C-alpha cells in the first residue's frame, strides 16, 4: 500500500513538471530570452532568475491584433516563432558581431559595393549610396574599409512592392566580402507584407547591422542596430526645406490644438488605433480625420461610419492643418513608423507618438522627451487632456527642439545617412564619442566632431551653455604668396601693426610662395613670437589647416597685402569675444539670386547688405580650420586649389551652415574702402574673370550643401556704440574714427 502511494505521488509530481515545462512556467538557462542585453544587467547563465527590473512588455504586442481576419492567417504559436526568428543574430552586439580590428589602421572608412550589371536600384537607395560616396567616410578600397554597404537595393522588402528585389538571399551570400554580414550595414524602410507585416527582410542578414525604419523595441538590438525614420521617395537628397517655425509668432498659439489626417484601416494590423480616433475628434480644436478611401476593395469592407468620415476628411486641407496646429498625432500605420513623423517635425508641430513598441529614430542619441509627447495607444482618450495641460513655455521649447532636430538630422537623405554613420563611428571610436549635449543642442552631432576634442569648452558653440569665455588672445595667420624683395612691402607693415596689439599671442606666416624662405633677419623684430611655416603643397586650402602651432581659440586670418592698424585689430577681436561662433571682420561681400540666369550671383558693391566677411581680414574660432580640413569633401577643396580662388567663400559657407547665422562686419577706417579696392585691381587684372570664377564657386558650393547657407545681415558694429561709455571712452578707437 505504501509503495502504491509513493508511486502515485511520483507520478503526480512528474506530470506537474511536464505541465509546467509545456506552459513555459520554468525556463532553462540556455533557453531564456530578453530583448535587452543581459550581460549589461549582471545576467549569468548560472543565474536563471527573472529580472523584475526589466520594462514590462506593451499591453498589446506590436505584431498582434484581435481582429478575426488576422487570426485566420496566423496562429499565436506561429506569431511567436516569426518574432523569434526575424534575425538569427538577435543577440549580436558590437563586441560580439563586429570586427574592430578593421577600423584600427585606417579609421572609420565605408566601402560601397560596385553596382552589379542588370540590378535595378530605386532612387531613394541611390541617394543613400551617393551620400556615402560623397562623404569623408568613403573609401573605394575594400582593404581600407571598416564598414561595408551593399549595392543591392534592400530598402523595400515588401513582396508585393514593384521595388522588391528577388533572389536577394543568393545574391548576398555570393558576395566575396560578405563574411556572414560581419561589419556590414543594411538599410531598410519597408519589411513584411500583408497581412502580418513582420520585420523579416526575406534573407538571412547574419551578423550585419540594420539601419531600419519602423523597427520594434522587441527586435531592435541596442547599440548595434540604428532606428531611422521612414522617408518618402520625394525626400531631398541634400539640403531640404527649412523648418516652419520661422514663419510663426511667439507666443506659440495656433488655430488647432491637435490634428491628424490619414488613412483608416478597416481590418488587419494597425486598424485599432485609427478606428478609435473619432472618439476624440471634436471638429474644433481637436481635428482627427480618417478616410476609408484607399486600396482597391475598400468598399467591400466599408462600415457605417465610412461615408461620414470621408465627407469630413475632404473638408480640411492637410498642409493648412499641419502648419496651424500645436500638436500633431502620429499613430502607427500598418507598420510602426509613419510619414507623419517627419512632416510634423518640419512643420514645428509637436509630434504626439501613438505607436507602442516603436524604437524611435536615432533613439540612441536623441532625447525625444524634449521634442515630442510619447503617448500610449491604450490611453487614447487621455491624449487631449494631456496636451492641453502642457504650459506654453514648454510648448515653445518643444517646438524649437523639433526645428533643431529636423534641420540637424532629418531634413535630407544625406543627413539621415550621415547621422547613421556618425552613430556607428562613435561606437567604434568609443573613447572619443559625443556626449548627449552635443547631439541634442545646436549645432548637433554632425558639426561637433569628437576627433577634434572631447571637451565641450574647446567648441565655440558651447561657451554660453558652459558660462565660459574664449581665451583672451589670438593667433594671427598671414598668408604670404609673394617673394620678400623690399622692406617697405605691406606684409612687413602688417606684421608690426598686428604684433603691437595687446591681444596678440603669436604670428604665423604661412609661406606659400615658390621662392625660398627669406632669411630670419629680413623679418622685423616684434614683441611676440613670429613663426614661419612653409606650405607643403603651396595651395590655397593650406591656410585653413589645423596647425598645432595655433594655441589660441581665436585665429586672425590675414592676406599679405591687407592694410590694418593696431586699433582696428584690437576692436575686431573685442567684438569677436562676444560672438565667438561667428566670423568677425572687415571686407564684406554679398550673394544674390540672379533670376535671369537662374543661379546665385556674387557682388562686392558697398551696400547696407552683406552675407560674407572675407578671410583676408577676419577673426574666427580655430575649430573651423578643423572642420574645413576634415568635414568638407575633397572635391570642393580641390576646386579651390585649382582656381587659387574662393577659399574665403567656402569658409563663409561652412560657418554659416554650422551656425545658421550671418558673419559680423565691423567698422573700419574711412580710407579702407579705396585702399582695398586699389589692391584688388592690382592683384586681379581681370576683374570680370575673377568674379565669374567666384560665381561658379558659389553655385558649386550651394549644390554640395543642398541649399544656400549664407544669411544676409545689415548689422555693422561701430567702436563708439559697441560696449563703450561714450562720454568717457569716446576716443578709445580714435584711429578708426579718423578721416
PDB file of N, CA and C in Angstrom, residues 120-185:
ATOM      1  N   UNK A 120      18.584  46.705 -60.672  1.00  0.00           N
ATOM      2  CA  UNK A 120      17.917  47.998 -60.584  1.00  0.00           C
ATOM      3  C   UNK A 120      17.996  48.535 -59.157  1.00  0.00           C
ATOM      4  N   UNK A 121      18.187  49.836 -59.050  1.00  0.00           N
ATOM      5  CA  UNK A 121      18.264  50.488 -57.743  1.00  0.00           C
ATOM      6  C   UNK A 121      17.248  51.624 -57.716  1.00  0.00           C
ATOM      7  N   UNK A 122      16.454  51.677 -56.660  1.00  0.00           N
ATOM      8  CA  UNK A 122      15.472  52.750 -56.521  1.00  0.00           C
ATOM      9  C   UNK A 122      16.183  54.083 -56.325  1.00  0.00           C
ATOM     10  N   UNK A 123      15.479  55.164 -56.613  1.00  0.00           N
ATOM     11  CA  UNK A 123      16.062  56.494 -56.465  1.00  0.00           C
ATOM     12  C   UNK A 123      16.456  56.758 -55.015  1.00  0.00           C
ATOM     13  N   UNK A 124      15.634  56.300 -54.078  1.00  0.00           N
ATOM     14  CA  UNK A 124      15.933  56.517 -52.654  1.00  0.00           C
ATOM     15  C   UNK A 124      17.219  55.816 -52.246  1.00  0.00           C
ATOM     16  N   UNK A 125      17.401  54.585 -52.735  1.00  0.00           N
ATOM     17  CA  UNK A 125      18.617  53.856 -52.355  1.00  0.00           C
ATOM     18  C   UNK A 125      19.836  54.448 -53.056  1.00  0.00           C
ATOM     19  N   UNK A 126      19.653  54.914 -54.285  1.00  0.00           N
ATOM     20  CA  UNK A 126      20.756  55.568 -54.986  1.00  0.00           C
ATOM     21  C   UNK A 126      21.188  56.824 -54.238  1.00  0.00           C
ATOM     22  N   UNK A 127      20.225  57.546 -53.668  1.00  0.00           N
ATOM     23  CA  UNK A 127      20.548  58.733 -52.868  1.00  0.00           C
ATOM     24  C   UNK A 127      21.383  58.361 -51.650  1.00  0.00           C
ATOM     25  N   UNK A 128      21.054  57.236 -51.026  1.00  0.00           N
ATOM     26  CA  UNK A 128      21.825  56.769 -49.867  1.00  0.00           C
ATOM     27  C   UNK A 128      23.260  56.451 -50.273  1.00  0.00           C
ATOM     28  N   UNK A 129      23.417  55.700 -51.362  1.00  0.00           N
ATOM     29  CA  UNK A 129      24.758  55.314 -51.810  1.00  0.00           C
ATOM     30  C   UNK A 129      25.560  56.536 -52.250  1.00  0.00           C
ATOM     31  N   UNK A 130      24.911  57.485 -52.941  1.00  0.00           N
ATOM     32  CA  UNK A 130      25.610  58.698 -53.392  1.00  0.00           C
ATOM     33  C   UNK A 130      26.084  59.531 -52.207  1.00  0.00           C
ATOM     34  N   UNK A 131      25.264  59.577 -51.158  1.00  0.00           N
ATOM     35  CA  UNK A 131      25.658  60.314 -49.951  1.00  0.00           C
ATOM     36  C   UNK A 131      26.914  59.716 -49.335  1.00  0.00           C
ATOM     37  N   UNK A 132      26.949  58.404 -49.232  1.00  0.00           N
ATOM     38  CA  UNK A 132      28.122  57.743 -48.637  1.00  0.00           C
ATOM     39  C   UNK A 132      29.354  57.982 -49.499  1.00  0.00           C
ATOM     40  N   UNK A 133      29.198  57.856 -50.816  1.00  0.00           N
ATOM     41  CA  UNK A 133      30.338  58.021 -51.725  1.00  0.00           C
ATOM     42  C   UNK A 133      30.852  59.459 -51.745  1.00  0.00           C
ATOM     43  N   UNK A 134      30.004  60.416 -51.404  1.00  0.00           N
ATOM     44  CA  UNK A 134      30.433  61.811 -51.371  1.00  0.00           C
ATOM     45  C   UNK A 134      30.872  62.284 -50.004  1.00  0.00           C
ATOM     46  N   UNK A 135      30.872  61.396 -49.025  1.00  0.00           N
ATOM     47  CA  UNK A 135      31.206  61.788 -47.651  1.00  0.00           C
ATOM     48  C   UNK A 135      32.681  61.560 -47.349  1.00  0.00           C
ATOM     49  N   UNK A 136      33.129  62.086 -46.233  1.00  0.00           N
ATOM     50  CA  UNK A 136      34.521  61.916 -45.827  1.00  0.00           C
ATOM     51  C   UNK A 136      34.812  60.497 -45.353  1.00  0.00           C
ATOM     52  N   UNK A 137      33.755  59.696 -45.163  1.00  0.00           N
ATOM     53  CA  UNK A 137      33.946  58.323 -44.696  1.00  0.00           C
ATOM     54  C   UNK A 137      34.278  57.360 -45.836  1.00  0.00           C
ATOM     55  N   UNK A 138      34.022  57.752 -47.064  1.00  0.00           N
ATOM     56  CA  UNK A 138      34.059  56.807 -48.184  1.00  0.00           C
ATOM     57  C   UNK A 138      35.474  56.383 -48.554  1.00  0.00           C
ATOM     58  N   UNK A 139      35.611  55.102 -48.899  1.00  0.00           N
ATOM     59  CA  UNK A 139      36.839  54.590 -49.495  1.00  0.00           C
ATOM     60  C   UNK A 139      36.464  53.656 -50.637  1.00  0.00           C
ATOM     61  N   UNK A 140      37.209  53.726 -51.723  1.00  0.00           N
ATOM     62  CA  UNK A 140      36.973  52.831 -52.860  1.00  0.00           C
ATOM     63  C   UNK A 140      37.776  51.544 -52.728  1.00  0.00           C
ATOM     64  N   UNK A 141      38.580  51.456 -51.682  1.00  0.00           N
ATOM     65  CA  UNK A 141      39.423  50.279 -51.445  1.00  0.00           C
ATOM     66  C   UNK A 141      38.827  49.446 -50.314  1.00  0.00           C
ATOM     67  N   UNK A 142      38.298  48.253 -50.619  1.00  0.00           N
ATOM     68  CA  UNK A 142      37.714  47.420 -49.547  1.00  0.00           C
ATOM     69  C   UNK A 142      38.733  47.009 -48.500  1.00  0.00           C
ATOM     70  N   UNK A 143      40.016  47.016 -48.856  1.00  0.00           N
ATOM     71  CA  UNK A 143      41.058  46.662 -47.898  1.00  0.00           C
ATOM     72  C   UNK A 143      41.224  47.702 -46.806  1.00  0.00           C
ATOM     73  N   UNK A 144      40.750  48.945 -47.043  1.00  0.00           N
ATOM     74  CA  UNK A 144      40.838  50.005 -46.043  1.00  0.00           C
ATOM     75  C   UNK A 144      39.548  50.161 -45.253  1.00  0.00           C
ATOM     76  N   UNK A 145      38.521  49.404 -45.622  1.00  0.00           N
ATOM     77  CA  UNK A 145      37.183  49.646 -45.075  1.00  0.00           C
ATOM     78  C   UNK A 145      37.002  49.062 -43.685  1.00  0.00           C
ATOM     79  N   UNK A 146      36.222  49.798 -42.893  1.00  0.00           N
ATOM     80  CA  UNK A 146      35.793  49.369 -41.563  1.00  0.00           C
ATOM     81  C   UNK A 146      34.347  48.892 -41.622  1.00  0.00           C
ATOM     82  N   UNK A 147      33.584  49.462 -42.576  1.00  0.00           N
ATOM     83  CA  UNK A 147      32.164  49.156 -42.715  1.00  0.00           C
ATOM     84  C   UNK A 147      31.842  48.971 -44.195  1.00  0.00           C
ATOM     85  N   UNK A 148      30.932  48.033 -44.493  1.00  0.00           N
ATOM     86  CA  UNK A 148      30.582  47.715 -45.871  1.00  0.00           C
ATOM     87  C   UNK A 148      29.081  47.925 -46.082  1.00  0.00           C
ATOM     88  N   UNK A 149      28.721  48.507 -47.236  1.00  0.00           N
ATOM     89  CA  UNK A 149      27.318  48.752 -47.575  1.00  0.00           C
ATOM     90  C   UNK A 149      27.021  48.099 -48.919  1.00  0.00           C
ATOM     91  N   UNK A 150      25.926  47.359 -48.998  1.00  0.00           N
ATOM     92  CA  UNK A 150      25.559  46.641 -50.213  1.00  0.00           C
ATOM     93  C   UNK A 150      25.119  47.609 -51.306  1.00  0.00           C
ATOM     94  N   UNK A 151      25.403  47.249 -52.564  1.00  0.00           N
ATOM     95  CA  UNK A 151      24.831  47.995 -53.690  1.00  0.00           C
ATOM     96  C   UNK A 151      23.488  47.400 -54.095  1.00  0.00           C
ATOM     97  N   UNK A 152      23.159  46.234 -53.563  1.00  0.00           N
ATOM     98  CA  UNK A 152      21.850  45.617 -53.793  1.00  0.00           C
ATOM     99  C   UNK A 152      20.800  46.388 -53.000  1.00  0.00           C
ATOM    100  N   UNK A 153      19.697  46.721 -53.639  1.00  0.00           N
ATOM    101  CA  UNK A 153      18.662  47.551 -53.017  1.00  0.00           C
ATOM    102  C   UNK A 153      17.878  46.747 -51.979  1.00  0.00           C
ATOM    103  N   UNK A 154      18.056  47.105 -50.727  1.00  0.00           N
ATOM    104  CA  UNK A 154      17.369  46.411 -49.624  1.00  0.00           C
ATOM    105  C   UNK A 154      16.308  47.283 -48.965  1.00  0.00           C
ATOM    106  N   UNK A 155      15.996  48.441 -49.551  1.00  0.00           N
ATOM    107  CA  UNK A 155      15.089  49.380 -48.885  1.00  0.00           C
ATOM    108  C   UNK A 155      13.671  48.837 -48.759  1.00  0.00           C
ATOM    109  N   UNK A 156      13.158  48.220 -49.833  1.00  0.00           N
ATOM    110  CA  UNK A 156      11.758  47.775 -49.842  1.00  0.00           C
ATOM    111  C   UNK A 156      11.710  46.259 -49.917  1.00  0.00           C
ATOM    112  N   UNK A 157      11.406  45.625 -48.786  1.00  0.00           N
ATOM    113  CA  UNK A 157      11.354  44.157 -48.727  1.00  0.00           C
ATOM    114  C   UNK A 157       9.916  43.663 -48.573  1.00  0.00           C
ATOM    115  N   UNK A 158       8.982  44.429 -49.110  1.00  0.00           N
ATOM    116  CA  UNK A 158       7.583  44.014 -49.186  1.00  0.00           C
ATOM    117  C   UNK A 158       7.405  43.252 -50.496  1.00  0.00           C
ATOM    118  N   UNK A 159       7.053  41.982 -50.412  1.00  0.00           N
ATOM    119  CA  UNK A 159       6.985  41.127 -51.596  1.00  0.00           C
ATOM    120  C   UNK A 159       5.964  41.615 -52.617  1.00  0.00           C
ATOM    121  N   UNK A 160       5.005  42.442 -52.210  1.00  0.00           N
ATOM    122  CA  UNK A 160       4.002  42.955 -53.134  1.00  0.00           C
ATOM    123  C   UNK A 160       4.455  44.246 -53.810  1.00  0.00           C
ATOM    124  N   UNK A 161       5.622  44.753 -53.449  1.00  0.00           N
ATOM    125  CA  UNK A 161       6.104  46.023 -53.984  1.00  0.00           C
ATOM    126  C   UNK A 161       6.843  45.817 -55.307  1.00  0.00           C
ATOM    127  N   UNK A 162       6.669  46.737 -56.268  1.00  0.00           N
ATOM    128  CA  UNK A 162       7.429  46.647 -57.529  1.00  0.00           C
ATOM    129  C   UNK A 162       8.933  46.862 -57.327  1.00  0.00           C
ATOM    130  N   UNK A 163       9.327  47.435 -56.169  1.00  0.00           N
ATOM    131  CA  UNK A 163      10.746  47.674 -55.884  1.00  0.00           C
ATOM    132  C   UNK A 163      11.417  46.460 -55.239  1.00  0.00           C
ATOM    133  N   UNK A 164      10.651  45.405 -54.989  1.00  0.00           N
ATOM    134  CA  UNK A 164      11.176  44.229 -54.290  1.00  0.00           C
ATOM    135  C   UNK A 164      12.229  43.529 -55.152  1.00  0.00           C
ATOM    136  N   UNK A 165      13.392  43.271 -54.575  1.00  0.00           N
ATOM    137  CA  UNK A 165      14.481  42.588 -55.286  1.00  0.00           C
ATOM    138  C   UNK A 165      14.386  41.092 -54.997  1.00  0.00           C
ATOM    139  N   UNK A 166      14.219  40.303 -56.031  1.00  0.00           N
ATOM    140  CA  UNK A 166      14.071  38.860 -55.873  1.00  0.00           C
ATOM    141  C   UNK A 166      15.443  38.186 -55.748  1.00  0.00           C
ATOM    142  N   UNK A 167      15.427  36.994 -55.182  1.00  0.00           N
ATOM    143  CA  UNK A 167      16.633  36.169 -55.024  1.00  0.00           C
ATOM    144  C   UNK A 167      17.756  36.901 -54.279  1.00  0.00           C
ATOM    145  N   UNK A 168      17.369  37.757 -53.356  1.00  0.00           N
ATOM    146  CA  UNK A 168      18.373  38.543 -52.634  1.00  0.00           C
ATOM    147  C   UNK A 168      19.250  37.646 -51.755  1.00  0.00           C
ATOM    148  N   UNK A 169      18.647  36.600 -51.221  1.00  0.00           N
ATOM    149  CA  UNK A 169      19.405  35.691 -50.352  1.00  0.00           C
ATOM    150  C   UNK A 169      20.619  35.131 -51.078  1.00  0.00           C
ATOM    151  N   UNK A 170      20.413  34.629 -52.293  1.00  0.00           N
ATOM    152  CA  UNK A 170      21.515  34.047 -53.071  1.00  0.00           C
ATOM    153  C   UNK A 170      22.527  35.108 -53.467  1.00  0.00           C
ATOM    154  N   UNK A 171      22.026  36.267 -53.883  1.00  0.00           N
ATOM    155  CA  UNK A 171      22.916  37.344 -54.332  1.00  0.00           C
ATOM    156  C   UNK A 171      23.826  37.821 -53.209  1.00  0.00           C
ATOM    157  N   UNK A 172      23.280  37.941 -52.004  1.00  0.00           N
ATOM    158  CA  UNK A 172      24.076  38.398 -50.865  1.00  0.00           C
ATOM    159  C   UNK A 172      25.105  37.354 -50.464  1.00  0.00           C
ATOM    160  N   UNK A 173      24.669  36.091 -50.415  1.00  0.00           N
ATOM    161  CA  UNK A 173      25.580  35.028 -49.991  1.00  0.00           C
ATOM    162  C   UNK A 173      26.748  34.863 -50.954  1.00  0.00           C
ATOM    163  N   UNK A 174      26.576  35.260 -52.221  1.00  0.00           N
ATOM    164  CA  UNK A 174      27.643  35.112 -53.213  1.00  0.00           C
ATOM    165  C   UNK A 174      28.645  36.258 -53.202  1.00  0.00           C
ATOM    166  N   UNK A 175      28.381  37.271 -52.402  1.00  0.00           N
ATOM    167  CA  UNK A 175      29.329  38.385 -52.328  1.00  0.00           C
ATOM    168  C   UNK A 175      30.625  37.925 -51.660  1.00  0.00           C
ATOM    169  N   UNK A 176      31.780  38.173 -52.287  1.00  0.00           N
ATOM    170  CA  UNK A 176      33.044  37.640 -51.739  1.00  0.00           C
ATOM    171  C   UNK A 176      33.427  38.223 -50.380  1.00  0.00           C
ATOM    172  N   UNK A 177      32.933  39.421 -50.045  1.00  0.00           N
ATOM    173  CA  UNK A 177      33.307  40.060 -48.781  1.00  0.00           C
ATOM    174  C   UNK A 177      32.216  39.935 -47.715  1.00  0.00           C
ATOM    175  N   UNK A 178      31.171  39.168 -47.984  1.00  0.00           N
ATOM    176  CA  UNK A 178      30.009  39.116 -47.099  1.00  0.00           C
ATOM    177  C   UNK A 178      30.384  38.654 -45.694  1.00  0.00           C
ATOM    178  N   UNK A 179      31.101  37.554 -45.573  1.00  0.00           N
ATOM    179  CA  UNK A 179      31.601  37.080 -44.275  1.00  0.00           C
ATOM    180  C   UNK A 179      30.495  37.010 -43.226  1.00  0.00           C
ATOM    181  N   UNK A 180      29.354  36.417 -43.613  1.00  0.00           N
ATOM    182  CA  UNK A 180      28.187  36.283 -42.736  1.00  0.00           C
ATOM    183  C   UNK A 180      27.676  37.637 -42.240  1.00  0.00           C
ATOM    184  N   UNK A 181      27.912  38.684 -43.029  1.00  0.00           N
ATOM    185  CA  UNK A 181      27.384  40.011 -42.687  1.00  0.00           C
ATOM    186  C   UNK A 181      28.226  40.795 -41.715  1.00  0.00           C
ATOM    187  N   UNK A 182      29.317  40.271 -41.284  1.00  0.00           N
ATOM    188  CA  UNK A 182      30.147  40.953 -40.286  1.00  0.00           C
ATOM    189  C   UNK A 182      30.647  42.295 -40.840  1.00  0.00           C
ATOM    190  N   UNK A 183      30.495  43.354 -40.044  1.00  0.00           N
ATOM    191  CA  UNK A 183      30.900  44.719 -40.420  1.00  0.00           C
ATOM    192  C   UNK A 183      30.132  45.241 -41.632  1.00  0.00           C
ATOM    193  N   UNK A 184      28.933  44.719 -41.854  1.00  0.00           N
ATOM    194  CA  UNK A 184      28.071  45.216 -42.925  1.00  0.00           C
ATOM    195  C   UNK A 184      26.907  46.003 -42.317  1.00  0.00           C
ATOM    196  N   UNK A 185      26.434  46.997 -43.073  1.00  0.00           N
ATOM    197  CA  UNK A 185      25.286  47.803 -42.670  1.00  0.00           C
ATOM    198  C   UNK A 185      24.216  47.692 -43.753  1.00  0.00           C
TER     199      UNK A 185
END
